[in-house]
Coordinates of C-alpha atoms and ligand atoms in Angstrom, one line a residue:
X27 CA 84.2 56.6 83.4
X28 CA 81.6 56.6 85.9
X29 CA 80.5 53.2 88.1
X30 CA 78.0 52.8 86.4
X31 CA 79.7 52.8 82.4
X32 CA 79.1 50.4 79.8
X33 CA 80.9 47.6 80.1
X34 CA 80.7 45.4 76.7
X35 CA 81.0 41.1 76.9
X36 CA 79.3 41.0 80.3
X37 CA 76.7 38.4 80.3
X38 CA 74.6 37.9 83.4
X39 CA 71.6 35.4 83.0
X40 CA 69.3 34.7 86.5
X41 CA 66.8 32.1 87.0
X42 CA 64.0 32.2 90.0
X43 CA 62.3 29.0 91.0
X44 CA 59.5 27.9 88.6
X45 CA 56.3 28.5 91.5
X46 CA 54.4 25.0 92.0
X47 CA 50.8 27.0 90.2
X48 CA 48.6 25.3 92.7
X49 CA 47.6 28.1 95.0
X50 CA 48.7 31.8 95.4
X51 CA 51.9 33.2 96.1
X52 CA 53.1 34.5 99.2
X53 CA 55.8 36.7 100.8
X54 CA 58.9 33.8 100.6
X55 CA 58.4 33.7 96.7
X56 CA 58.4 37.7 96.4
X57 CA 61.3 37.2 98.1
X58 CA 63.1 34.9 95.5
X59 CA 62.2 36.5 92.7
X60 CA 62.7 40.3 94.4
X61 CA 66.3 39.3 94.6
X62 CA 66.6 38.4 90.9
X63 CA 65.1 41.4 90.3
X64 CA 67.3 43.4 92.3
X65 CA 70.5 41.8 91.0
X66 CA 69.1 41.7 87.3
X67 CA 68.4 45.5 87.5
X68 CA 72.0 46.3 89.0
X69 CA 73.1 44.1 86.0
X70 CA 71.6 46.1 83.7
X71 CA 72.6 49.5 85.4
X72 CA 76.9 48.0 85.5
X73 CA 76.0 47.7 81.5
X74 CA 75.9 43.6 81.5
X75 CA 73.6 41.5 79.2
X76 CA 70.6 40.5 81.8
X77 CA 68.5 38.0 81.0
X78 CA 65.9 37.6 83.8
X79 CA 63.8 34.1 84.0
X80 CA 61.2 33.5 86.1
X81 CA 58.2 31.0 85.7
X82 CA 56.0 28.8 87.2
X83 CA 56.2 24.7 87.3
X84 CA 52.8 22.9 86.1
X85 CA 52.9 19.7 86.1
X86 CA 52.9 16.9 89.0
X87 CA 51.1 15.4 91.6
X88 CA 50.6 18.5 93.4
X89 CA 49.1 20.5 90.5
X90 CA 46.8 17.6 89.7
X91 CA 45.6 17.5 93.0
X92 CA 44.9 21.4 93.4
X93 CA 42.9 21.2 90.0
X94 CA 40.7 18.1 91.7
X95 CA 40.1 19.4 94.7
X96 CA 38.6 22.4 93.0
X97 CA 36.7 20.2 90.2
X98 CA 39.1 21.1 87.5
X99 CA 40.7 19.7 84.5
X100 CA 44.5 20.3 85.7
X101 CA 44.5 22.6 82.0
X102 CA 42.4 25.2 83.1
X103 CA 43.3 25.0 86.8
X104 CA 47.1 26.3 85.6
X105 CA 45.9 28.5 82.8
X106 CA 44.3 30.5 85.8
X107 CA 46.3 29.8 88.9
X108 CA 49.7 30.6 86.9
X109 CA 48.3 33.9 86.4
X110 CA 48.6 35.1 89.8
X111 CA 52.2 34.9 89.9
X112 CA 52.2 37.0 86.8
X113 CA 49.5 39.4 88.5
X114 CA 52.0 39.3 91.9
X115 CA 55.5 40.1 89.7
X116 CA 53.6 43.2 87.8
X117 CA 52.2 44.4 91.3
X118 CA 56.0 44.2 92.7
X119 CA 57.6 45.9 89.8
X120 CA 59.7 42.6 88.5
X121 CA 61.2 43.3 85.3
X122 CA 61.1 39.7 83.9
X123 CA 62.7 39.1 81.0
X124 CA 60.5 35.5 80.1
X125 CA 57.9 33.8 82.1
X126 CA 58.3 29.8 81.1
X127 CA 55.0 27.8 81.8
X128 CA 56.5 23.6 81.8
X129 CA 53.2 23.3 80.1
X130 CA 54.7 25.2 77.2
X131 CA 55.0 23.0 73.8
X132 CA 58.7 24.3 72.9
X133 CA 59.1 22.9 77.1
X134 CA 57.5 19.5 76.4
X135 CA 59.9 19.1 72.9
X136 CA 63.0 20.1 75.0
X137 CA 62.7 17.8 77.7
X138 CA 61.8 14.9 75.6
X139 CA 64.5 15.0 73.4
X140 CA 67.2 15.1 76.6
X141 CA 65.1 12.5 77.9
X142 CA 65.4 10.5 74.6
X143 CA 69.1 11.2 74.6
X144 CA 70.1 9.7 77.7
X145 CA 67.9 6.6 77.1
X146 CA 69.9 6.1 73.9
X147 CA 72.7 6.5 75.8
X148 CA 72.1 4.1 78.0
X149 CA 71.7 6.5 81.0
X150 CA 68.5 6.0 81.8
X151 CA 67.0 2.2 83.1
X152 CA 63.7 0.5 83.6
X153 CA 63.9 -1.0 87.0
X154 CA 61.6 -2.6 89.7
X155 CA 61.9 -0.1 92.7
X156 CA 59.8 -0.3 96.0
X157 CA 60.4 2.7 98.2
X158 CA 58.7 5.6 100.8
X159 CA 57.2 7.9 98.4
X160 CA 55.9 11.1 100.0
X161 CA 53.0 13.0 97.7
X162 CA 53.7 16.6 99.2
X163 CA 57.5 16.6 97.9
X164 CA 56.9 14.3 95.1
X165 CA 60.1 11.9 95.5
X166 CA 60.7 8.8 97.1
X167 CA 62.9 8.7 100.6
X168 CA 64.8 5.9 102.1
X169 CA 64.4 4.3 105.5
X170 CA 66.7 6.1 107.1
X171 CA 65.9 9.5 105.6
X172 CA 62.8 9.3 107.7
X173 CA 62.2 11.4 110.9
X174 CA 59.1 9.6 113.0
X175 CA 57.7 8.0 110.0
X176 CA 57.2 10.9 108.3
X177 CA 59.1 12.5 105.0
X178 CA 62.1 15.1 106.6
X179 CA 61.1 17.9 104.3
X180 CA 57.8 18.4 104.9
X181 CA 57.0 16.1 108.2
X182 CA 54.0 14.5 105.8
X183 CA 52.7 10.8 105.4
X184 CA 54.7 8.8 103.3
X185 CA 53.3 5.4 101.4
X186 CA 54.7 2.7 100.7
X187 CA 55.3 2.4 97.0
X188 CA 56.1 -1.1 94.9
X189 CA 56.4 -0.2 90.7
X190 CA 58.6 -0.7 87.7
X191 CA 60.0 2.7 86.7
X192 CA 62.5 4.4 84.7
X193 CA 65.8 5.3 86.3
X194 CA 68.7 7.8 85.9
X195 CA 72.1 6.6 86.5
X196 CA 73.1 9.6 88.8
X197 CA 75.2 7.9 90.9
X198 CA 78.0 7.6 88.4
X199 CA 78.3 11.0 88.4
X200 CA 78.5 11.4 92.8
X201 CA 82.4 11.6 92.2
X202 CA 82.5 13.9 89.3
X203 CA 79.9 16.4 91.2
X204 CA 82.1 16.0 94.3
X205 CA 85.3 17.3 93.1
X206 CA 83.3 20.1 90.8
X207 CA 82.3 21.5 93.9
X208 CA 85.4 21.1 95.9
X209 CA 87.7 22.9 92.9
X210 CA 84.4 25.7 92.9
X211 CA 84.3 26.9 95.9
X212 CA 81.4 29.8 94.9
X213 CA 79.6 27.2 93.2
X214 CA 77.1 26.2 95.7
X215 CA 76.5 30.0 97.9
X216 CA 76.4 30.9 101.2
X217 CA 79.1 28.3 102.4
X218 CA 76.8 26.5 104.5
X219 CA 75.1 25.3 102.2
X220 CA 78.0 24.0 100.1
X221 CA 78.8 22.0 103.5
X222 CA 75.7 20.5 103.6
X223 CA 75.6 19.3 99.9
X224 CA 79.4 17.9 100.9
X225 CA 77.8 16.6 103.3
X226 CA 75.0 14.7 101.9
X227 CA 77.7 13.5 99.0
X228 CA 79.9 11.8 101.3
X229 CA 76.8 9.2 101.6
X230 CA 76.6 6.9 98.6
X231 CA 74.5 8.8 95.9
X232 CA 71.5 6.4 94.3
X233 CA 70.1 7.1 91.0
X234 CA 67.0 8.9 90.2
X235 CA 64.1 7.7 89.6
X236 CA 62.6 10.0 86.5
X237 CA 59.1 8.5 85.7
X238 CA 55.7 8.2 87.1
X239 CA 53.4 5.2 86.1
X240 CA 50.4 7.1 83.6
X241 CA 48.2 4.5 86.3
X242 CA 49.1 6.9 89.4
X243 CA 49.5 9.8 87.5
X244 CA 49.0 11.4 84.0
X245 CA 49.5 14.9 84.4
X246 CA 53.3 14.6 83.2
X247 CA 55.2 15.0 79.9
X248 CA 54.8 11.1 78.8
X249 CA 58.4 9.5 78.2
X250 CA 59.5 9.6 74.7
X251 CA 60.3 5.7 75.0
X252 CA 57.4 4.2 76.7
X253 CA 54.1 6.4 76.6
X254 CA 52.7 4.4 80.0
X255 CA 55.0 6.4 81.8
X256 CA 55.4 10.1 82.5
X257 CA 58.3 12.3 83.5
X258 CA 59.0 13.0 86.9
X259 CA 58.0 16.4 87.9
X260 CA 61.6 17.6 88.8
X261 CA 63.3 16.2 85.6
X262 CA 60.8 18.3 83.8
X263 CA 61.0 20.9 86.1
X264 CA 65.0 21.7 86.2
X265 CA 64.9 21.7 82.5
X266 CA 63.2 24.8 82.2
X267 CA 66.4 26.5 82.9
X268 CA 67.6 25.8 79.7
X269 CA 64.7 25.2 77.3
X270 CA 63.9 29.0 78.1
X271 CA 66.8 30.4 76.6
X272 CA 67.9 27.3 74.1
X273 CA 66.7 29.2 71.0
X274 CA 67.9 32.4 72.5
X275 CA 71.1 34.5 72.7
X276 CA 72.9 37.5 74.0
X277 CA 73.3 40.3 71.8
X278 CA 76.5 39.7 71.1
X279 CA 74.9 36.2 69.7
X280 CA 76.8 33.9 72.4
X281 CA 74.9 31.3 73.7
X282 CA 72.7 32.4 77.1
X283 CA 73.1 29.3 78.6
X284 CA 74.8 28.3 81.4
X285 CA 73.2 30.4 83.3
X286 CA 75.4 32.6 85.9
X287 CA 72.8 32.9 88.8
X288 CA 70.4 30.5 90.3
X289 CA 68.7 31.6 93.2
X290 CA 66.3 29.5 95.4
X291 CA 65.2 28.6 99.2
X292 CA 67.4 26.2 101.0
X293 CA 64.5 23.7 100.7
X294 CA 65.4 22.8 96.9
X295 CA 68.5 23.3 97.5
X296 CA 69.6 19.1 97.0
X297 CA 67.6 19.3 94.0
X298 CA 69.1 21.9 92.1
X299 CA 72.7 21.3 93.6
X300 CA 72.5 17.7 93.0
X301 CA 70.6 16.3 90.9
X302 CA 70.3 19.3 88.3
X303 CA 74.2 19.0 87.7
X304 CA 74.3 15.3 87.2
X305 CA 71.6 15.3 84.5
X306 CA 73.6 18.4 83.0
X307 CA 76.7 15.7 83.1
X308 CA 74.9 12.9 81.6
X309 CA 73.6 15.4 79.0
X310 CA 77.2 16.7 78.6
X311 CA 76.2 20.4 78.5
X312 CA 78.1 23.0 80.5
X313 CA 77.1 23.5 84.6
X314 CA 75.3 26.9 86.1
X315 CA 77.6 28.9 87.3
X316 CA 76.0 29.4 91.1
X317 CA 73.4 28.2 92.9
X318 CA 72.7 30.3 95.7
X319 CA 70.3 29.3 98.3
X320 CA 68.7 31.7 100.6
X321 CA 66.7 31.1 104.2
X322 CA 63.4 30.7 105.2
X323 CA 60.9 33.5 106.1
X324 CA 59.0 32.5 109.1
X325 CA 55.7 33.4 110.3
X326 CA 54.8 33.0 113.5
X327 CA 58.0 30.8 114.4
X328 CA 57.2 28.1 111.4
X329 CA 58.2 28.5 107.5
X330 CA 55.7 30.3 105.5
X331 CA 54.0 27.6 103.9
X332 CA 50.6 27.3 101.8
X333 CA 49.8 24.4 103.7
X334 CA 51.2 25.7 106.7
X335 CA 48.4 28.5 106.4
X336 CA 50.8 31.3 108.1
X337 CA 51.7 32.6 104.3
X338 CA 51.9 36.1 104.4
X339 CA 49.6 37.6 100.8
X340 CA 51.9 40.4 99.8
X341 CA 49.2 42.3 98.1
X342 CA 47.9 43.1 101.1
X343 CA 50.4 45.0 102.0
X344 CA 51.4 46.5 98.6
X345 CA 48.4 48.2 99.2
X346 CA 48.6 49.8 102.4
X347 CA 52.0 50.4 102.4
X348 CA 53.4 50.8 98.7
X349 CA 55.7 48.8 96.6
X350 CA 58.9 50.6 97.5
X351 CA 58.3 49.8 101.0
X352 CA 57.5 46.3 100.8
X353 CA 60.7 45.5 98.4
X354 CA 62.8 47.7 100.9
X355 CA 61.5 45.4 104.1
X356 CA 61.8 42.2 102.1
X357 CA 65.3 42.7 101.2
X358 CA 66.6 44.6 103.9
X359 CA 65.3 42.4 106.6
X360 CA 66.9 38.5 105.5
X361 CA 70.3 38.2 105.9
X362 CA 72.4 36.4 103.8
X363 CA 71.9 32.2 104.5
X364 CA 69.7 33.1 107.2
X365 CA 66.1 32.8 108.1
X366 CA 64.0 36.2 108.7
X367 CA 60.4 36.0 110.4
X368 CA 57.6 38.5 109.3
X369 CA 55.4 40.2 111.3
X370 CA 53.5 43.4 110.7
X371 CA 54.9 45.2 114.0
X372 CA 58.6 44.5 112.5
X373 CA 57.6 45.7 109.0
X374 CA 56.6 49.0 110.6
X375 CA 59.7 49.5 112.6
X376 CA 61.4 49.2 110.1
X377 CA 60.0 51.1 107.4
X378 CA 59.2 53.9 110.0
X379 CA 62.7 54.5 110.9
X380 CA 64.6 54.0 107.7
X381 CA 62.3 55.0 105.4
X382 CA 60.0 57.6 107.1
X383 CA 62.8 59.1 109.6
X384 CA 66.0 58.7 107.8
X385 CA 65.0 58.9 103.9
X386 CA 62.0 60.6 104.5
X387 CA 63.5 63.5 106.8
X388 CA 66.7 64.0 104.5
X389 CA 64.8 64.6 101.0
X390 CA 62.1 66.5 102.7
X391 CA 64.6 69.0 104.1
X392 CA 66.6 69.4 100.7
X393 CA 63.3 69.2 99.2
X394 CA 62.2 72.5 101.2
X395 CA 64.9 74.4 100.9
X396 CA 65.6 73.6 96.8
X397 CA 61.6 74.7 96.5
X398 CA 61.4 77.6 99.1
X399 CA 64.9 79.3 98.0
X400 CA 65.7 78.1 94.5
X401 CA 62.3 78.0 92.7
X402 CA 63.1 74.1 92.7
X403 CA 66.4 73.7 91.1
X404 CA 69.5 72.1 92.0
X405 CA 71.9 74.8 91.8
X406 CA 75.3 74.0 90.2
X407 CA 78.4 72.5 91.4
X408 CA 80.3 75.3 93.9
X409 CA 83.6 76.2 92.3
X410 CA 85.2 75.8 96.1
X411 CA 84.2 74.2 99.4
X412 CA 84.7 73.3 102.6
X413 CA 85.8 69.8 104.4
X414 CA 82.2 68.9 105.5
X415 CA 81.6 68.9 101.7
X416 CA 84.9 66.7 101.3
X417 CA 83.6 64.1 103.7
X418 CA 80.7 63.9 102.9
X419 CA 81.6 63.7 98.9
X420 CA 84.1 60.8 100.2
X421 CA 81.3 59.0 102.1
X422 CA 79.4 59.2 99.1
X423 CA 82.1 57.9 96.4
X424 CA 83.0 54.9 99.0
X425 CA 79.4 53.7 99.9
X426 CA 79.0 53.4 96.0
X427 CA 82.0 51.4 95.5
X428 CA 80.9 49.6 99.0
X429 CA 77.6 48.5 98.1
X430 CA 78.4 47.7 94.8
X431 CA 80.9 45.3 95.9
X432 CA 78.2 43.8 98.2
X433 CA 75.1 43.5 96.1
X434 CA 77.9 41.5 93.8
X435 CA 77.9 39.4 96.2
X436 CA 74.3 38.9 96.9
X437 CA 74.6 40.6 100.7
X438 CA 72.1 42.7 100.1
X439 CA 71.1 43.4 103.8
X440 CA 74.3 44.7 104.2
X441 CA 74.1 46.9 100.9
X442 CA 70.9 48.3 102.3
X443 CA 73.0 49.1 105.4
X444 CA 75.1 51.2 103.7
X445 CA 72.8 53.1 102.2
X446 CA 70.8 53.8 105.0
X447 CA 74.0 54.8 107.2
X448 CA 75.0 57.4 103.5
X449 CA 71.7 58.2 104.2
X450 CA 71.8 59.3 108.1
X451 CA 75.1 61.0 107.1
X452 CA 72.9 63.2 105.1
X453 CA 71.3 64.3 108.1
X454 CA 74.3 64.9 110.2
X455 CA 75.9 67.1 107.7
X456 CA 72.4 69.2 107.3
X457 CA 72.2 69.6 110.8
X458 CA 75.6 70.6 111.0
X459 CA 76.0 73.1 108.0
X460 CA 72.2 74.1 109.1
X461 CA 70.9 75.6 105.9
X462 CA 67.8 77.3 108.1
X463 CA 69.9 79.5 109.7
X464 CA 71.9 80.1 106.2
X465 CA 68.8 80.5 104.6
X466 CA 68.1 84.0 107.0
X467 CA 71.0 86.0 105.6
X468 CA 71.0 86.8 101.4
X469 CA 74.9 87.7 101.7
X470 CA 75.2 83.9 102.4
X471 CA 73.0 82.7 99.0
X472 CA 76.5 81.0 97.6
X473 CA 77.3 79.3 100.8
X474 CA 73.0 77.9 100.6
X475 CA 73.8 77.2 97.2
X476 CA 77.3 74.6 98.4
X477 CA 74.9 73.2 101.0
X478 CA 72.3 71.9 99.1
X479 CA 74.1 70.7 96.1
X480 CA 76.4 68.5 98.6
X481 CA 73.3 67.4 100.1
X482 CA 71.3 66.9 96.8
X483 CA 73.9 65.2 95.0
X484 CA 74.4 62.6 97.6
X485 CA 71.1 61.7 97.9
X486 CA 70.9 61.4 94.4
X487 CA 73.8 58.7 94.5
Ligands
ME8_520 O1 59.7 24.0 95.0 N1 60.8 31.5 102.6 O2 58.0 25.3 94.0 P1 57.4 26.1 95.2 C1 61.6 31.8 101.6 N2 58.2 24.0 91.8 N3 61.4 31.4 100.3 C2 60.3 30.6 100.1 C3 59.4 30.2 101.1 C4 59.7 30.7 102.5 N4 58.9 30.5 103.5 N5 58.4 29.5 100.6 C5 58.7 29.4 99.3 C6 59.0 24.4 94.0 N6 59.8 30.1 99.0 C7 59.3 23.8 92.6 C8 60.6 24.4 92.1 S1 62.5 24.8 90.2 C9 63.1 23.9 88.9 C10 61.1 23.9 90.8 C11 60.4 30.2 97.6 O3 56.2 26.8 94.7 C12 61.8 29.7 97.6 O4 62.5 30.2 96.5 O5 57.3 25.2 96.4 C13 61.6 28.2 97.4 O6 62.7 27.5 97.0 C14 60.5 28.3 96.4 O7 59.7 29.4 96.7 C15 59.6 27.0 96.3 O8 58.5 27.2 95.5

């Protein structure tokens, strides 16, 4: 059995963050959604069950806004604007599996009826609540969360915010999250990021507050309880990862849910590590597996941010530079629980001397010789051969078992590494074995013929 074998009873499902739909995408969500890709096509090649979610979020403050500003009825500004992440994944090869839109009516019915459950059960309150509410991350901080007036996240305006509202109890749950992810220590991914949710639950957890007054906004799922209310955007929100795949199943008919990978930026990372579980808790349905939570690309020093204005448009340079190239540059160049800037000069570097020298120079010189000397064919496997062969079929069968062991565990930096050096070891063993000056003598075809199988076969790995 090869590496790459069927195995049967592996199930890997992996969600991307559902995209805000109220402008276009740029280079840090390729990035996200790359990585799913990446990870649900080596999936697929190990033989696993993949299911690949991706999606975009379309409901909120933000979303309502967008649709206003550009005269609008928030409808039609997400039936358009939700189409350019779909436009963006088909430009970047992404091999979806589903796209959810929130705005989806099987969505809607899934989150009311969790919503309706927990207010049955008593788990979620009307209360009075006054608080700092910052539009641009669409939650309420406290006092002390502050840094200079101004939400931490984001460094926006915060108001000042006096309503009734509908609340769920997460703090019950702070003690039962605690010890899930002390006893799981891959739960939360890279380990940083664990600390800092430890962190963060070593303060006193409050509760969530889950509605919106229809008065301030009424671009929301309304509350199955009390129609002047509508659903928070991030209630709604997290629940996609499970009303996607609620009337679904692996092939094998288990259930697709809990998911085994969710991958997102280390800006939603208390979201999705903190209050996604507790709501699972309340709900009493079984916890994501991971949540892994990558860096930031920078531009120009800062986050890539729409409202930033330093978001890199991958198109552009899909384009000019290919696909291959731009999915080799995004994933080779963050590593893991890092931040990565991007700038054009470092996207040619690196694409010029991994891809163009390395890559480039190793096929085109197997590439040659297999047209020039063998009318284009691979020739077969040499019955006997020499120890550069040995080595360099060692290299090979290591790298393979190397990489796969780190794309496994989402280093993929590294994994690119290794490829690159199996690669440059390529080009040491041509220039070594030197099939030009083989190629002068015909008493020499069979020793040709070793040379560039060894060197065509580990290229093809
Ligand atoms: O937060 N570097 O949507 P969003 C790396 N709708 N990744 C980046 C990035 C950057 N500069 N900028 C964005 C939302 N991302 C919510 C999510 S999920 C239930 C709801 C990526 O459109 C990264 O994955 O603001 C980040 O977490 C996500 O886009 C935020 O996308």
């Amino acid at each position: 059995m090869g590496p790459f074998s069927t195995m049967s009873g592996k199930h890997f499902y992996v969600t991307t963050p559902i995209y805000y739909a109220n402008d276009r995408p740029h280079i840090g969500h390729a990035y996200t959604t790359l990585l799913a890709d990446v990870l649900a096509r080596y999936h697929r090649l190990l033989g696993y069950d993949v299911f690949f979610l991706t999606g975009t979020d379309e409901h909120g403050q933000k979303v309502e806004q967008a649709a206003r500003k550009r005269g609008v009825s928030p409808e039609e500004h997400v039936k358009e604007y939700h189409r350019r992440f779909k436009d963006l994944w088909q430009r970047l090869g992404i091999e979806y599996d589903y796209f959810i839109r929130t705005t989806d009516k099987d969505h809607k019915e899934f989150v009311q009826k969790c919503l309706q459950q927990l207010y049955d059960r008593g788990e979620i309150v009307l209360r009075e609540y006054e608080g700092w509410y910052s539009v641009s991350e669409e939650r309420f901080f406290q006092e002390d969360e502050l840094v200079d007036g101004k939400d931490p996240v984001g460094h926006k305006a915060v108001e000042w915010i006096s309503e009734k509202n509908y609340f769920f109890l997460m703090s019950k749950y702070q003690k039962r999250l605690l010890a899930h992810i002390e006893g799981n220590a891959d739960f939360i991914q890279p380990e940083s990021r664990r600390n800092e949710v430890l962190g963060f639950l070593r303060q006193p957890l409050g509760d969530l507050c889950i509605s919106r007054p229809r008065t301030r906004l009424a671009w929301g799922i309304s509350l199955p309880f009390d129609p002047d209310f509508v659903t928070y955007v991030w209630f709604d929100a997290l629940l996609n990862y499970e009303s996607a795949v609620a009337a679904r199943c692996y092939p094998d008919g288990s259930p697709l849910w809990p998911a085994t990978y969710h991958l997102l930026g280390k800006d939603i990372l208390t979201t999705h590590s903190v209050y996604w579980p507790t709501i699972l808790m309340a709900l009493g349905h079984p916890l994501p597996q991971h949540i892994f939570a990558h860096g930031w690309w920078l531009s120009k020093g800062a986050k890539q941010s729409k409202s930033s204005g330093n978001a890199v448009d991958p198109l552009g340079y899909v384009d000019e530079y290919g696909v291959d190239a731009v999915r080799y540059f995004l994933l080779r160049d963050m590593v893991l629980g890092q931040d990565a800037s991007f700038s054009e000069e470092q996207f040619k570097e690196r694409i010029n001397s991994d891809l163009a020298n390395d890559l480039g120079n190793a096929l085109q010189r197997v590439h040659v010789f297999l047209i020039r000397s063998l009318g284009g064919k691979v020739p077969l496997p040499p019955a006997q051969s020499g120890a550069d062969e040995s080595d360099l079929k060692a290299f090979t069968e290591e790298s393979i078992s190397r990489v796969k062991e780190l794309i496994l565990n989402l280093r993929l930096s590294p994994a690119l590494e290794a490829v690159t050096e199996m690669v440059r070891r390529v080009n040491r063993y041509l220039e070594k074995r030197a099939p030009w000056q083989v190629a002068k003598d015909r008493d020499l075809q069979e020793e040709l013929n070793t040379i560039l199988f060894t060197a065509a076969e580990a290229l093809r790995c």
